[in-house]
Amino acid sequence: MDSTTTPARPLKFTGTDSYVATDDLTVAVNAAVTLERPLLVKGEPGTGKTELARQVSDALGLEMIEWHIKSTTKAQQGLYEYDAVSRLRDSQLGDAKVHDVANYIKRGKLWQAFEREEKCVLLIDEIDKADIEFPNDLLQELDRMEFHVYETGQTVKARQRPIVIITSNNEKELPDAFLRRCFFHYIRFPDMDTMRAIVEVHFPGLKPALLTAALTQFYELRETSGLKKKPSTSEVLDWLKLLLAEDLTAEDLKQNGTSALPRLHGALLKNEQDVHLFERLAFMARGQR
């Protein structure tokens, strides 16, 4: 039996030791793998969307290809780019390689994923940063798993269908036609118990009293009305790292004087508007005493 007819081993994601995946998230990953559809993951920045792709890659033992999207990124760049300027320059210099146009084709991330002999994980990160037409421009390629290279006349087909994970921070709405072709999952912000499990992965053996005091302050801060940017999971981990470095205790966090701002708040609050908000709250609290 040749390699084209050998049944592929079933792929099933169950999380990893370094990534706390909720049950609904693992169901979403495995559903997308089974359906062979892109997994579209939305959620607040810092909730582990990009890291999910890396953990799926590690857990399943698959190579990972990352395509990080910017506001200037075009869909064509994911397929290939033709460097006509370099070819013109080389023709003026009499370089013999100008006779083969393939020398001036730069393979994009989709092409790299399609040409892999083994299945891989393809991350298309922060797709909502690009132009609104970007997702639609990739519909056919992600659906059919092939595209045409006009300069060389070749058709590039995926040897193995990659596991495609697409992340979005919800900065803009994605087209309906694109959404229909994806399996969707929204990563909700972790509740207290899930956050404890996440912290345990990063800071095993953290004193329960300190963890409880820190998370209590953190969630109270997140739920403060009028907050412009709520701190994320990655930011609370940074904050806890600082608390440990400063050797602060649960009592230190509770005994914060008249300030409404938590200790080392620069790890949690990332703009002056939110800092001023807590300063006003502290001023109002002092006025009521």
PDB file of C-alpha atoms in Angstrom:
ATOM      1  CA  MET A   1       0.000   0.000   0.000  1.00  0.00           C
ATOM      2  CA  ASP A   2       1.537   3.356  -1.018  1.00  0.00           C
ATOM      3  CA  SER A   3       1.590   6.534   1.046  1.00  0.00           C
ATOM      4  CA  THR A   4      -1.416   7.976  -0.734  1.00  0.00           C
ATOM      5  CA  THR A   5      -3.729   5.216   0.484  1.00  0.00           C
ATOM      6  CA  THR A   6      -2.396   4.709   4.000  1.00  0.00           C
ATOM      7  CA  PRO A   7      -5.077   5.807   6.484  1.00  0.00           C
ATOM      8  CA  ALA A   8      -3.991   8.871   8.425  1.00  0.00           C
ATOM      9  CA  ARG A   9      -3.730   8.525  12.171  1.00  0.00           C
ATOM     10  CA  PRO A  10      -6.621  10.269  13.934  1.00  0.00           C
ATOM     11  CA  LEU A  11      -5.734  13.665  15.364  1.00  0.00           C
ATOM     12  CA  LYS A  12      -7.283  14.659  18.663  1.00  0.00           C
ATOM     13  CA  PHE A  13      -6.399  17.689  20.761  1.00  0.00           C
ATOM     14  CA  THR A  14      -6.804  17.369  24.524  1.00  0.00           C
ATOM     15  CA  GLY A  15      -4.746  20.343  25.690  1.00  0.00           C
ATOM     16  CA  THR A  16      -1.182  20.347  26.999  1.00  0.00           C
ATOM     17  CA  ASP A  17       0.585  20.590  30.332  1.00  0.00           C
ATOM     18  CA  SER A  18       1.434  24.230  29.636  1.00  0.00           C
ATOM     19  CA  TYR A  19      -1.940  25.371  28.274  1.00  0.00           C
ATOM     20  CA  VAL A  20      -5.270  25.155  30.086  1.00  0.00           C
ATOM     21  CA  ALA A  21      -7.857  24.391  27.422  1.00  0.00           C
ATOM     22  CA  THR A  22     -11.505  24.382  28.496  1.00  0.00           C
ATOM     23  CA  ASP A  23     -13.757  21.540  27.362  1.00  0.00           C
ATOM     24  CA  ASP A  24     -15.607  23.695  24.844  1.00  0.00           C
ATOM     25  CA  LEU A  25     -12.310  24.845  23.319  1.00  0.00           C
ATOM     26  CA  THR A  26     -11.004  21.307  22.822  1.00  0.00           C
ATOM     27  CA  VAL A  27     -14.360  20.349  21.284  1.00  0.00           C
ATOM     28  CA  ALA A  28     -14.056  23.280  18.860  1.00  0.00           C
ATOM     29  CA  VAL A  29     -10.505  22.355  17.826  1.00  0.00           C
ATOM     30  CA  ASN A  30     -11.395  18.727  17.209  1.00  0.00           C
ATOM     31  CA  ALA A  31     -14.592  19.638  15.359  1.00  0.00           C
ATOM     32  CA  ALA A  32     -12.627  21.885  12.991  1.00  0.00           C
ATOM     33  CA  VAL A  33     -10.082  19.113  12.421  1.00  0.00           C
ATOM     34  CA  THR A  34     -12.826  16.574  11.705  1.00  0.00           C
ATOM     35  CA  LEU A  35     -14.715  18.911   9.360  1.00  0.00           C
ATOM     36  CA  GLU A  36     -11.458  20.021   7.713  1.00  0.00           C
ATOM     37  CA  ARG A  37     -12.541  23.623   8.040  1.00  0.00           C
ATOM     38  CA  PRO A  38     -10.587  26.609   9.358  1.00  0.00           C
ATOM     39  CA  LEU A  39     -11.093  27.244  13.069  1.00  0.00           C
ATOM     40  CA  LEU A  40     -11.935  30.914  13.608  1.00  0.00           C
ATOM     41  CA  VAL A  41     -11.074  31.901  17.182  1.00  0.00           C
ATOM     42  CA  LYS A  42     -12.252  35.219  18.584  1.00  0.00           C
ATOM     43  CA  GLY A  43     -11.800  36.733  22.029  1.00  0.00           C
ATOM     44  CA  GLU A  44     -10.267  39.591  23.937  1.00  0.00           C
ATOM     45  CA  PRO A  45      -6.575  40.310  23.258  1.00  0.00           C
ATOM     46  CA  GLY A  46      -4.419  38.304  25.636  1.00  0.00           C
ATOM     47  CA  THR A  47      -6.799  35.356  26.064  1.00  0.00           C
ATOM     48  CA  GLY A  48      -4.470  32.842  24.405  1.00  0.00           C
ATOM     49  CA  LYS A  49      -5.775  32.714  20.824  1.00  0.00           C
ATOM     50  CA  THR A  50      -2.365  32.755  19.151  1.00  0.00           C
ATOM     51  CA  GLU A  51      -0.912  30.457  21.797  1.00  0.00           C
ATOM     52  CA  LEU A  52      -3.701  27.966  21.081  1.00  0.00           C
ATOM     53  CA  ALA A  53      -2.317  27.342  17.595  1.00  0.00           C
ATOM     54  CA  ARG A  54       1.158  26.728  18.996  1.00  0.00           C
ATOM     55  CA  GLN A  55      -0.213  24.315  21.583  1.00  0.00           C
ATOM     56  CA  VAL A  56      -2.245  22.417  18.982  1.00  0.00           C
ATOM     57  CA  SER A  57       0.955  22.107  16.944  1.00  0.00           C
ATOM     58  CA  ASP A  58       2.912  20.796  19.941  1.00  0.00           C
ATOM     59  CA  ALA A  59       0.165  18.468  21.158  1.00  0.00           C
ATOM     60  CA  LEU A  60      -0.355  16.855  17.743  1.00  0.00           C
ATOM     61  CA  GLY A  61       3.333  16.799  16.849  1.00  0.00           C
ATOM     62  CA  LEU A  62       2.839  18.920  13.733  1.00  0.00           C
ATOM     63  CA  GLU A  63       4.991  21.641  12.216  1.00  0.00           C
ATOM     64  CA  MET A  64       3.551  25.144  12.568  1.00  0.00           C
ATOM     65  CA  ILE A  65       3.585  27.925   9.989  1.00  0.00           C
ATOM     66  CA  GLU A  66       2.662  31.396  11.263  1.00  0.00           C
ATOM     67  CA  TRP A  67       1.259  34.208   9.135  1.00  0.00           C
ATOM     68  CA  HIS A  68       0.902  37.374  11.220  1.00  0.00           C
ATOM     69  CA  ILE A  69      -1.433  39.850   9.545  1.00  0.00           C
ATOM     70  CA  LYS A  70      -0.841  43.612   9.473  1.00  0.00           C
ATOM     71  CA  SER A  71      -3.009  46.457   8.202  1.00  0.00           C
ATOM     72  CA  THR A  72      -1.014  46.478   4.956  1.00  0.00           C
ATOM     73  CA  THR A  73      -1.086  42.712   4.358  1.00  0.00           C
ATOM     74  CA  LYS A  74      -2.706  41.526   1.132  1.00  0.00           C
ATOM     75  CA  ALA A  75      -4.156  38.065   0.593  1.00  0.00           C
ATOM     76  CA  GLN A  76      -1.907  37.551  -2.444  1.00  0.00           C
ATOM     77  CA  GLN A  77       1.125  37.676  -0.145  1.00  0.00           C
ATOM     78  CA  GLY A  78      -0.067  34.469   1.488  1.00  0.00           C
ATOM     79  CA  LEU A  79       0.074  32.718  -1.866  1.00  0.00           C
ATOM     80  CA  TYR A  80       3.151  34.195  -3.541  1.00  0.00           C
ATOM     81  CA  GLU A  81       4.769  37.437  -4.661  1.00  0.00           C
ATOM     82  CA  TYR A  82       6.374  38.076  -8.034  1.00  0.00           C
ATOM     83  CA  ASP A  83       9.452  40.311  -7.868  1.00  0.00           C
ATOM     84  CA  ALA A  84       9.327  41.997 -11.279  1.00  0.00           C
ATOM     85  CA  VAL A  85      11.731  44.740 -10.198  1.00  0.00           C
ATOM     86  CA  SER A  86      14.518  42.273  -9.405  1.00  0.00           C
ATOM     87  CA  ARG A  87      13.939  40.491 -12.696  1.00  0.00           C
ATOM     88  CA  LEU A  88      14.204  43.757 -14.631  1.00  0.00           C
ATOM     89  CA  ARG A  89      17.407  44.658 -12.798  1.00  0.00           C
ATOM     90  CA  ASP A  90      18.936  41.253 -13.502  1.00  0.00           C
ATOM     91  CA  SER A  91      17.991  41.481 -17.174  1.00  0.00           C
ATOM     92  CA  GLN A  92      19.815  44.798 -17.404  1.00  0.00           C
ATOM     93  CA  LEU A  93      22.865  43.149 -15.824  1.00  0.00           C
ATOM     94  CA  GLY A  94      22.685  40.201 -18.222  1.00  0.00           C
ATOM     95  CA  ASP A  95      22.045  37.629 -15.492  1.00  0.00           C
ATOM     96  CA  ALA A  96      21.098  34.271 -17.017  1.00  0.00           C
ATOM     97  CA  LYS A  97      18.538  33.454 -14.306  1.00  0.00           C
ATOM     98  CA  VAL A  98      16.087  35.962 -15.799  1.00  0.00           C
ATOM     99  CA  HIS A  99      15.061  33.287 -18.298  1.00  0.00           C
ATOM    100  CA  ASP A 100      13.339  31.316 -15.531  1.00  0.00           C
ATOM    101  CA  VAL A 101      10.537  33.371 -13.980  1.00  0.00           C
ATOM    102  CA  ALA A 102      10.361  30.927 -11.070  1.00  0.00           C
ATOM    103  CA  ASN A 103      13.553  32.521  -9.721  1.00  0.00           C
ATOM    104  CA  TYR A 104      11.493  35.620  -8.932  1.00  0.00           C
ATOM    105  CA  ILE A 105       8.564  33.951  -7.230  1.00  0.00           C
ATOM    106  CA  LYS A 106       8.555  34.234  -3.425  1.00  0.00           C
ATOM    107  CA  ARG A 107       6.398  31.581  -1.790  1.00  0.00           C
ATOM    108  CA  GLY A 108       3.882  32.783   0.775  1.00  0.00           C
ATOM    109  CA  LYS A 109       2.729  31.071   3.955  1.00  0.00           C
ATOM    110  CA  LEU A 110      -0.152  29.203   2.278  1.00  0.00           C
ATOM    111  CA  TRP A 111       2.172  27.878  -0.398  1.00  0.00           C
ATOM    112  CA  GLN A 112       4.620  26.766   2.290  1.00  0.00           C
ATOM    113  CA  ALA A 113       1.805  24.931   4.114  1.00  0.00           C
ATOM    114  CA  PHE A 114       0.466  23.363   0.906  1.00  0.00           C
ATOM    115  CA  GLU A 115       3.839  21.951  -0.148  1.00  0.00           C
ATOM    116  CA  ARG A 116       4.514  20.143   3.144  1.00  0.00           C
ATOM    117  CA  GLU A 117       4.623  16.346   2.831  1.00  0.00           C
ATOM    118  CA  GLU A 118       3.125  16.023   6.315  1.00  0.00           C
ATOM    119  CA  LYS A 119       0.076  17.763   7.744  1.00  0.00           C
ATOM    120  CA  CYS A 120       0.906  21.016   9.503  1.00  0.00           C
ATOM    121  CA  VAL A 121      -0.795  23.774  11.490  1.00  0.00           C
ATOM    122  CA  LEU A 122      -1.245  27.076   9.654  1.00  0.00           C
ATOM    123  CA  LEU A 123      -1.896  30.095  11.878  1.00  0.00           C
ATOM    124  CA  ILE A 124      -3.454  33.182  10.250  1.00  0.00           C
ATOM    125  CA  ASP A 125      -3.099  35.588  13.142  1.00  0.00           C
ATOM    126  CA  GLU A 126      -5.313  38.673  13.688  1.00  0.00           C
ATOM    127  CA  ILE A 127      -7.113  38.511  10.355  1.00  0.00           C
ATOM    128  CA  ASP A 128      -9.285  41.490  11.329  1.00  0.00           C
ATOM    129  CA  LYS A 129      -6.282  43.822  11.068  1.00  0.00           C
ATOM    130  CA  ALA A 130      -6.304  43.593   7.281  1.00  0.00           C
ATOM    131  CA  ASP A 131      -8.591  45.214   4.739  1.00  0.00           C
ATOM    132  CA  ILE A 132     -12.234  44.030   4.788  1.00  0.00           C
ATOM    133  CA  GLU A 133     -11.716  42.264   1.439  1.00  0.00           C
ATOM    134  CA  PHE A 134      -8.805  40.199   2.772  1.00  0.00           C
ATOM    135  CA  PRO A 135     -10.894  37.248   4.066  1.00  0.00           C
ATOM    136  CA  ASN A 136     -12.958  37.070   0.861  1.00  0.00           C
ATOM    137  CA  ASP A 137      -9.783  37.045  -1.226  1.00  0.00           C
ATOM    138  CA  LEU A 138      -8.752  33.791   0.482  1.00  0.00           C
ATOM    139  CA  LEU A 139     -12.107  31.996   0.236  1.00  0.00           C
ATOM    140  CA  GLN A 140     -11.353  29.854  -2.791  1.00  0.00           C
ATOM    141  CA  GLU A 141      -7.802  28.973  -1.748  1.00  0.00           C
ATOM    142  CA  LEU A 142      -8.853  27.858   1.753  1.00  0.00           C
ATOM    143  CA  ASP A 143     -11.873  26.014   0.364  1.00  0.00           C
ATOM    144  CA  ARG A 144     -10.241  24.160  -2.513  1.00  0.00           C
ATOM    145  CA  MET A 145      -6.766  24.016  -0.992  1.00  0.00           C
ATOM    146  CA  GLU A 146      -5.200  25.055  -4.280  1.00  0.00           C
ATOM    147  CA  PHE A 147      -4.316  28.157  -6.283  1.00  0.00           C
ATOM    148  CA  HIS A 148      -2.883  29.094  -9.683  1.00  0.00           C
ATOM    149  CA  VAL A 149       0.474  30.794 -10.260  1.00  0.00           C
ATOM    150  CA  TYR A 150      -0.111  32.893 -13.356  1.00  0.00           C
ATOM    151  CA  GLU A 151       3.541  33.740 -14.013  1.00  0.00           C
ATOM    152  CA  THR A 152       4.602  30.074 -14.251  1.00  0.00           C
ATOM    153  CA  GLY A 153       1.290  28.495 -15.250  1.00  0.00           C
ATOM    154  CA  GLN A 154       1.439  25.963 -12.415  1.00  0.00           C
ATOM    155  CA  THR A 155      -1.322  24.991 -10.017  1.00  0.00           C
ATOM    156  CA  VAL A 156      -0.256  24.535  -6.405  1.00  0.00           C
ATOM    157  CA  LYS A 157      -2.347  21.943  -4.542  1.00  0.00           C
ATOM    158  CA  ALA A 158      -2.074  21.023  -0.885  1.00  0.00           C
ATOM    159  CA  ARG A 159      -0.372  17.665  -0.451  1.00  0.00           C
ATOM    160  CA  GLN A 160      -1.928  17.440   3.006  1.00  0.00           C
ATOM    161  CA  ARG A 161      -4.773  19.684   4.134  1.00  0.00           C
ATOM    162  CA  PRO A 162      -3.315  21.834   6.936  1.00  0.00           C
ATOM    163  CA  ILE A 163      -5.121  22.523  10.185  1.00  0.00           C
ATOM    164  CA  VAL A 164      -5.936  26.205   9.722  1.00  0.00           C
ATOM    165  CA  ILE A 165      -6.421  28.335  12.846  1.00  0.00           C
ATOM    166  CA  ILE A 166      -7.501  31.938  12.293  1.00  0.00           C
ATOM    167  CA  THR A 167      -7.577  34.473  15.123  1.00  0.00           C
ATOM    168  CA  SER A 168      -9.515  37.724  15.388  1.00  0.00           C
ATOM    169  CA  ASN A 169      -9.713  40.422  18.062  1.00  0.00           C
ATOM    170  CA  ASN A 170     -13.133  41.521  16.766  1.00  0.00           C
ATOM    171  CA  GLU A 171     -11.764  44.843  15.524  1.00  0.00           C
ATOM    172  CA  LYS A 172     -14.006  44.586  12.477  1.00  0.00           C
ATOM    173  CA  GLU A 173     -16.778  42.325  11.216  1.00  0.00           C
ATOM    174  CA  LEU A 174     -15.777  39.497   8.905  1.00  0.00           C
ATOM    175  CA  PRO A 175     -17.756  38.742   5.711  1.00  0.00           C
ATOM    176  CA  ASP A 176     -20.608  36.225   5.968  1.00  0.00           C
ATOM    177  CA  ALA A 177     -19.246  34.164   3.074  1.00  0.00           C
ATOM    178  CA  PHE A 178     -16.004  33.738   4.982  1.00  0.00           C
ATOM    179  CA  LEU A 179     -17.727  32.918   8.266  1.00  0.00           C
ATOM    180  CA  ARG A 180     -19.783  30.177   6.595  1.00  0.00           C
ATOM    181  CA  ARG A 181     -16.601  28.316   5.733  1.00  0.00           C
ATOM    182  CA  CYS A 182     -15.198  28.371   9.272  1.00  0.00           C
ATOM    183  CA  PHE A 183     -15.906  26.577  12.521  1.00  0.00           C
ATOM    184  CA  PHE A 184     -16.282  29.362  15.072  1.00  0.00           C
ATOM    185  CA  HIS A 185     -15.260  29.544  18.715  1.00  0.00           C
ATOM    186  CA  TYR A 186     -15.254  32.504  21.089  1.00  0.00           C
ATOM    187  CA  ILE A 187     -12.756  32.240  23.956  1.00  0.00           C
ATOM    188  CA  ARG A 188     -14.554  33.712  26.940  1.00  0.00           C
ATOM    189  CA  PHE A 189     -12.492  35.423  29.571  1.00  0.00           C
ATOM    190  CA  PRO A 190     -11.540  32.802  32.196  1.00  0.00           C
ATOM    191  CA  ASP A 191     -13.597  32.615  35.345  1.00  0.00           C
ATOM    192  CA  MET A 192     -11.865  32.549  38.733  1.00  0.00           C
ATOM    193  CA  ASP A 193     -11.431  28.762  38.852  1.00  0.00           C
ATOM    194  CA  THR A 194     -10.049  28.563  35.326  1.00  0.00           C
ATOM    195  CA  MET A 195      -7.712  31.452  36.064  1.00  0.00           C
ATOM    196  CA  ARG A 196      -6.426  29.624  39.146  1.00  0.00           C
ATOM    197  CA  ALA A 197      -5.615  26.628  36.941  1.00  0.00           C
ATOM    198  CA  ILE A 198      -3.835  28.883  34.424  1.00  0.00           C
ATOM    199  CA  VAL A 199      -1.791  30.516  37.192  1.00  0.00           C
ATOM    200  CA  GLU A 200      -0.874  27.115  38.608  1.00  0.00           C
ATOM    201  CA  VAL A 201       0.649  26.178  35.236  1.00  0.00           C
ATOM    202  CA  HIS A 202       2.844  29.292  35.214  1.00  0.00           C
ATOM    203  CA  PHE A 203       3.521  29.659  38.951  1.00  0.00           C
ATOM    204  CA  PRO A 204       3.177  26.240  40.568  1.00  0.00           C
ATOM    205  CA  GLY A 205       2.976  26.291  44.335  1.00  0.00           C
ATOM    206  CA  LEU A 206       1.948  29.944  44.633  1.00  0.00           C
ATOM    207  CA  LYS A 207       0.698  30.599  48.166  1.00  0.00           C
ATOM    208  CA  PRO A 208      -3.106  30.289  48.195  1.00  0.00           C
ATOM    209  CA  ALA A 209      -3.616  33.429  50.285  1.00  0.00           C
ATOM    210  CA  LEU A 210      -1.567  35.562  47.868  1.00  0.00           C
ATOM    211  CA  LEU A 211      -3.307  34.056  44.841  1.00  0.00           C
ATOM    212  CA  THR A 212      -6.764  34.662  46.305  1.00  0.00           C
ATOM    213  CA  ALA A 213      -5.951  38.264  47.253  1.00  0.00           C
ATOM    214  CA  ALA A 214      -4.375  38.983  43.869  1.00  0.00           C
ATOM    215  CA  LEU A 215      -7.174  37.451  41.805  1.00  0.00           C
ATOM    216  CA  THR A 216      -9.823  39.159  43.940  1.00  0.00           C
ATOM    217  CA  GLN A 217      -8.203  42.533  43.239  1.00  0.00           C
ATOM    218  CA  PHE A 218      -7.733  41.659  39.585  1.00  0.00           C
ATOM    219  CA  TYR A 219     -11.379  40.726  38.962  1.00  0.00           C
ATOM    220  CA  GLU A 220     -12.609  43.737  40.931  1.00  0.00           C
ATOM    221  CA  LEU A 221     -10.426  45.920  38.726  1.00  0.00           C
ATOM    222  CA  ARG A 222     -11.718  44.274  35.531  1.00  0.00           C
ATOM    223  CA  GLU A 223     -15.318  44.807  36.588  1.00  0.00           C
ATOM    224  CA  THR A 224     -14.843  48.508  37.397  1.00  0.00           C
ATOM    225  CA  SER A 225     -17.343  50.573  35.437  1.00  0.00           C
ATOM    226  CA  GLY A 226     -15.796  52.969  32.932  1.00  0.00           C
ATOM    227  CA  LEU A 227     -12.570  51.030  32.379  1.00  0.00           C
ATOM    228  CA  LYS A 228     -11.266  51.714  28.869  1.00  0.00           C
ATOM    229  CA  LYS A 229      -9.057  48.607  28.572  1.00  0.00           C
ATOM    230  CA  LYS A 230      -9.677  45.611  30.767  1.00  0.00           C
ATOM    231  CA  PRO A 231      -6.486  43.763  31.724  1.00  0.00           C
ATOM    232  CA  SER A 232      -6.060  40.373  30.074  1.00  0.00           C
ATOM    233  CA  THR A 233      -4.819  36.947  31.124  1.00  0.00           C
ATOM    234  CA  SER A 234      -1.302  37.694  29.943  1.00  0.00           C
ATOM    235  CA  GLU A 235      -1.289  40.912  31.982  1.00  0.00           C
ATOM    236  CA  VAL A 236      -2.380  39.274  35.222  1.00  0.00           C
ATOM    237  CA  LEU A 237       0.431  36.737  34.747  1.00  0.00           C
ATOM    238  CA  ASP A 238       2.913  39.597  34.344  1.00  0.00           C
ATOM    239  CA  TRP A 239       1.493  41.215  37.471  1.00  0.00           C
ATOM    240  CA  LEU A 240       1.821  38.038  39.519  1.00  0.00           C
ATOM    241  CA  LYS A 241       5.414  37.663  38.334  1.00  0.00           C
ATOM    242  CA  LEU A 242       6.146  41.146  39.659  1.00  0.00           C
ATOM    243  CA  LEU A 243       4.388  40.445  42.972  1.00  0.00           C
ATOM    244  CA  LEU A 244       6.581  37.388  43.442  1.00  0.00           C
ATOM    245  CA  ALA A 245       9.733  39.286  42.448  1.00  0.00           C
ATOM    246  CA  GLU A 246       8.919  41.958  45.054  1.00  0.00           C
ATOM    247  CA  ASP A 247       8.141  39.226  47.610  1.00  0.00           C
ATOM    248  CA  LEU A 248       4.772  40.788  48.388  1.00  0.00           C
ATOM    249  CA  THR A 249       2.241  38.973  50.556  1.00  0.00           C
ATOM    250  CA  ALA A 250      -1.527  38.847  50.637  1.00  0.00           C
ATOM    251  CA  GLU A 251      -1.446  41.354  53.499  1.00  0.00           C
ATOM    252  CA  ASP A 252       0.687  43.731  51.414  1.00  0.00           C
ATOM    253  CA  LEU A 253      -1.996  43.715  48.716  1.00  0.00           C
ATOM    254  CA  LYS A 254      -4.785  44.328  51.205  1.00  0.00           C
ATOM    255  CA  GLN A 255      -2.926  47.097  53.041  1.00  0.00           C
ATOM    256  CA  ASN A 256      -2.791  49.493  50.144  1.00  0.00           C
ATOM    257  CA  GLY A 257      -3.584  52.638  52.128  1.00  0.00           C
ATOM    258  CA  THR A 258      -6.096  54.985  50.573  1.00  0.00           C
ATOM    259  CA  SER A 259      -5.125  54.192  46.990  1.00  0.00           C
ATOM    260  CA  ALA A 260      -7.661  52.449  44.791  1.00  0.00           C
ATOM    261  CA  LEU A 261      -4.806  51.431  42.520  1.00  0.00           C
ATOM    262  CA  PRO A 262      -3.351  47.960  43.073  1.00  0.00           C
ATOM    263  CA  ARG A 263       0.342  47.532  43.761  1.00  0.00           C
ATOM    264  CA  LEU A 264       2.469  47.635  40.592  1.00  0.00           C
ATOM    265  CA  HIS A 265      -0.611  48.634  38.626  1.00  0.00           C
ATOM    266  CA  GLY A 266       1.456  49.440  35.523  1.00  0.00           C
ATOM    267  CA  ALA A 267       1.284  45.754  34.636  1.00  0.00           C
ATOM    268  CA  LEU A 268      -2.509  45.879  34.575  1.00  0.00           C
ATOM    269  CA  LEU A 269      -3.539  49.386  33.524  1.00  0.00           C
ATOM    270  CA  LYS A 270      -2.119  50.472  30.182  1.00  0.00           C
ATOM    271  CA  ASN A 271      -3.465  53.993  29.644  1.00  0.00           C
ATOM    272  CA  GLU A 272      -3.701  57.209  31.641  1.00  0.00           C
ATOM    273  CA  GLN A 273      -7.494  57.315  31.401  1.00  0.00           C
ATOM    274  CA  ASP A 274      -7.840  54.157  33.477  1.00  0.00           C
ATOM    275  CA  VAL A 275      -5.198  55.286  35.974  1.00  0.00           C
ATOM    276  CA  HIS A 276      -7.075  58.593  36.427  1.00  0.00           C
ATOM    277  CA  LEU A 277     -10.308  56.653  36.881  1.00  0.00           C
ATOM    278  CA  PHE A 278      -8.889  54.786  39.882  1.00  0.00           C
ATOM    279  CA  GLU A 279      -7.345  57.959  41.258  1.00  0.00           C
ATOM    280  CA  ARG A 280     -10.796  59.595  41.167  1.00  0.00           C
ATOM    281  CA  LEU A 281     -12.329  56.561  42.850  1.00  0.00           C
ATOM    282  CA  ALA A 282      -9.713  56.807  45.620  1.00  0.00           C
ATOM    283  CA  PHE A 283     -10.406  60.540  46.023  1.00  0.00           C
ATOM    284  CA  MET A 284     -14.155  59.906  46.270  1.00  0.00           C
ATOM    285  CA  ALA A 285     -13.593  57.110  48.797  1.00  0.00           C
ATOM    286  CA  ARG A 286     -11.501  59.404  50.996  1.00  0.00           C
ATOM    287  CA  GLY A 287     -14.222  62.090  50.785  1.00  0.00           C
ATOM    288  CA  GLN A 288     -16.819  59.687  52.111  1.00  0.00           C
ATOM    289  CA  ARG A 289     -14.850  58.879  55.248  1.00  0.00           C
TER     290      ARG A 289
END
